[in-house]
XYZ file of C-alpha atoms in Angstrom:
154
model
C -71.327 91.354 37.058
C -71.833 90.051 33.294
C -75.585 88.608 31.973
C -75.913 84.823 32.471
C -76.382 84.372 28.728
C -73.131 86.085 27.202
C -71.629 84.150 30.206
C -73.033 80.829 28.956
C -72.432 81.730 25.468
C -68.530 80.555 26.227
C -69.853 76.924 27.023
C -68.348 74.513 23.882
C -70.556 71.621 23.379
C -69.087 68.697 24.642
C -69.614 66.578 21.271
C -69.503 69.158 18.812
C -67.179 72.033 20.199
C -67.174 74.295 17.508
C -70.687 75.137 18.799
C -71.875 77.208 22.530
C -75.045 75.425 23.972
C -76.749 78.273 23.672
C -76.429 78.385 20.020
C -77.183 74.574 20.379
C -80.495 75.573 21.465
C -80.507 73.258 24.937
C -80.346 76.477 27.338
C -84.109 77.690 27.556
C -83.602 80.366 29.911
C -81.595 82.104 32.668
C -83.356 84.346 34.406
C -81.193 86.263 37.455
C -83.850 85.265 40.670
C -81.537 87.200 43.280
C -78.748 89.867 43.347
C -76.016 87.457 42.302
C -77.928 84.225 41.707
C -79.746 82.776 38.616
C -81.502 79.736 37.613
C -80.195 77.928 33.946
C -82.612 76.197 32.403
C -81.911 73.423 29.871
C -83.123 70.732 27.350
C -81.434 68.001 26.345
C -80.946 67.573 22.276
C -81.508 63.580 23.485
C -82.896 62.245 26.820
C -79.242 59.489 27.413
C -77.512 62.510 26.329
C -74.142 61.742 28.240
C -72.732 65.119 27.916
C -75.781 66.328 30.015
C -73.712 65.792 32.991
C -70.563 67.613 32.221
C -72.409 70.790 30.502
C -74.517 71.037 33.663
C -70.889 70.992 35.549
C -69.781 73.971 33.352
C -72.712 76.051 34.108
C -71.971 76.072 37.654
C -67.915 76.497 37.458
C -68.393 78.948 34.681
C -70.726 81.098 36.411
C -69.641 80.687 40.214
C -65.891 81.926 38.111
C -68.491 84.951 36.845
C -69.985 85.543 40.513
C -72.695 83.403 39.892
C -74.298 81.439 42.530
C -76.191 79.124 40.395
C -78.987 76.262 40.240
C -79.197 74.584 36.703
C -82.778 72.909 36.026
C -83.430 69.800 33.291
C -86.670 70.368 31.598
C -87.709 67.092 29.117
C -89.922 69.151 27.632
C -90.901 70.280 25.808
C -88.555 67.756 23.484
C -85.281 69.538 21.795
C -85.706 70.435 18.211
C -83.332 70.487 15.476
C -85.692 73.810 15.009
C -83.448 75.354 18.347
C -80.569 75.169 16.442
C -79.411 79.485 15.866
C -78.689 80.192 11.802
C -74.897 80.452 13.650
C -74.746 77.402 14.812
C -76.072 76.051 11.418
C -73.021 77.912 9.832
C -70.641 76.609 12.416
C -71.338 73.090 11.602
C -71.474 73.251 8.264
C -68.055 74.874 7.855
C -66.135 72.213 10.467
C -68.002 69.208 7.974
C -70.876 68.493 9.706
C -74.179 69.163 7.777
C -76.650 70.888 9.519
C -80.322 69.423 9.663
C -82.856 71.836 7.475
C -85.498 74.543 9.630
C -88.626 72.336 10.142
C -87.849 69.011 11.103
C -90.464 66.782 9.753
C -91.770 64.097 6.930
C -90.459 66.595 3.900
C -87.359 66.367 4.808
C -86.730 62.039 5.223
C -85.481 60.887 2.366
C -84.292 64.238 0.564
C -80.178 64.674 -0.401
C -77.808 65.508 2.077
C -75.313 68.468 0.861
C -71.893 67.739 1.340
C -70.223 70.339 3.812
C -67.371 70.251 1.522
C -68.137 70.865 -2.131
C -72.165 71.442 -1.964
C -72.768 68.388 -4.078
C -76.186 66.672 -2.895
C -74.911 63.440 -4.768
C -74.084 61.604 -1.736
C -75.483 58.046 0.629
C -75.720 57.679 4.198
C -73.245 55.359 5.082
C -75.142 54.934 8.601
C -77.398 56.161 10.436
C -75.195 56.147 13.255
C -72.394 58.574 13.886
C -69.339 59.255 15.692
C -72.146 60.283 18.574
C -76.266 59.902 19.219
C -76.858 63.354 16.703
C -75.374 62.355 13.666
C -75.769 59.814 10.985
C -72.980 59.082 8.753
C -72.557 59.955 5.058
C -70.764 59.781 1.952
C -69.909 62.651 -0.540
C -70.226 60.558 -4.711
C -68.443 63.252 -6.452
C -65.448 64.644 -3.669
C -65.601 61.263 -2.307
C -65.528 62.636 1.542
C -67.237 61.502 4.158
C -69.195 63.760 6.488
C -71.610 63.730 9.426
C -74.764 64.736 9.176
C -76.856 66.244 12.443
C -80.123 64.472 12.443
C -83.257 66.139 12.482
C -85.176 65.799 15.547
C-alpha cells in the first residue's frame, strides 16, 4: 500500500487548490496504527475554517480508496502558523497570483510592503484586510495596477 502521507499530498486545499493539504501544513501527522489503518492529525489554519469539514471528508474518502481505514484527529494546539507552509507551497502561491507570507510570522513583518506576485514590485497598497477567504487580504500593485491577494501571517 502507498504511504499515507503520499496519498494525502493528492488532496488540494478546497479554498486554494493550487496547494495540497500537506504543503499547507495542516497535516501534522499520518501515523500507521495497524496493517491497513492509520490516524491523520490535522490543525485548521483558523479555528473557524469552513474548509475543515470538507478536508476531513476528503481524507477519509481518498484513504479508503487506497485501502486505509482512517481516523482523523483535529488538534487546535499548537495553533497553525504560516511558518508551516512548505517552500513549495510558497512558490505555488506566488505563481498562482497570491503573495505568500514571509517566514517568521511576527511583528517585524507588520507594515512591511507586500511584493506583487506578478511584477515583483513592493510599491503596493492594502485595499482590504479581508480577501476572498479568511486567510487572505486584498492588495493592489501601484506599478502594474493589478490586484492580488496576500496570504496573511499568523
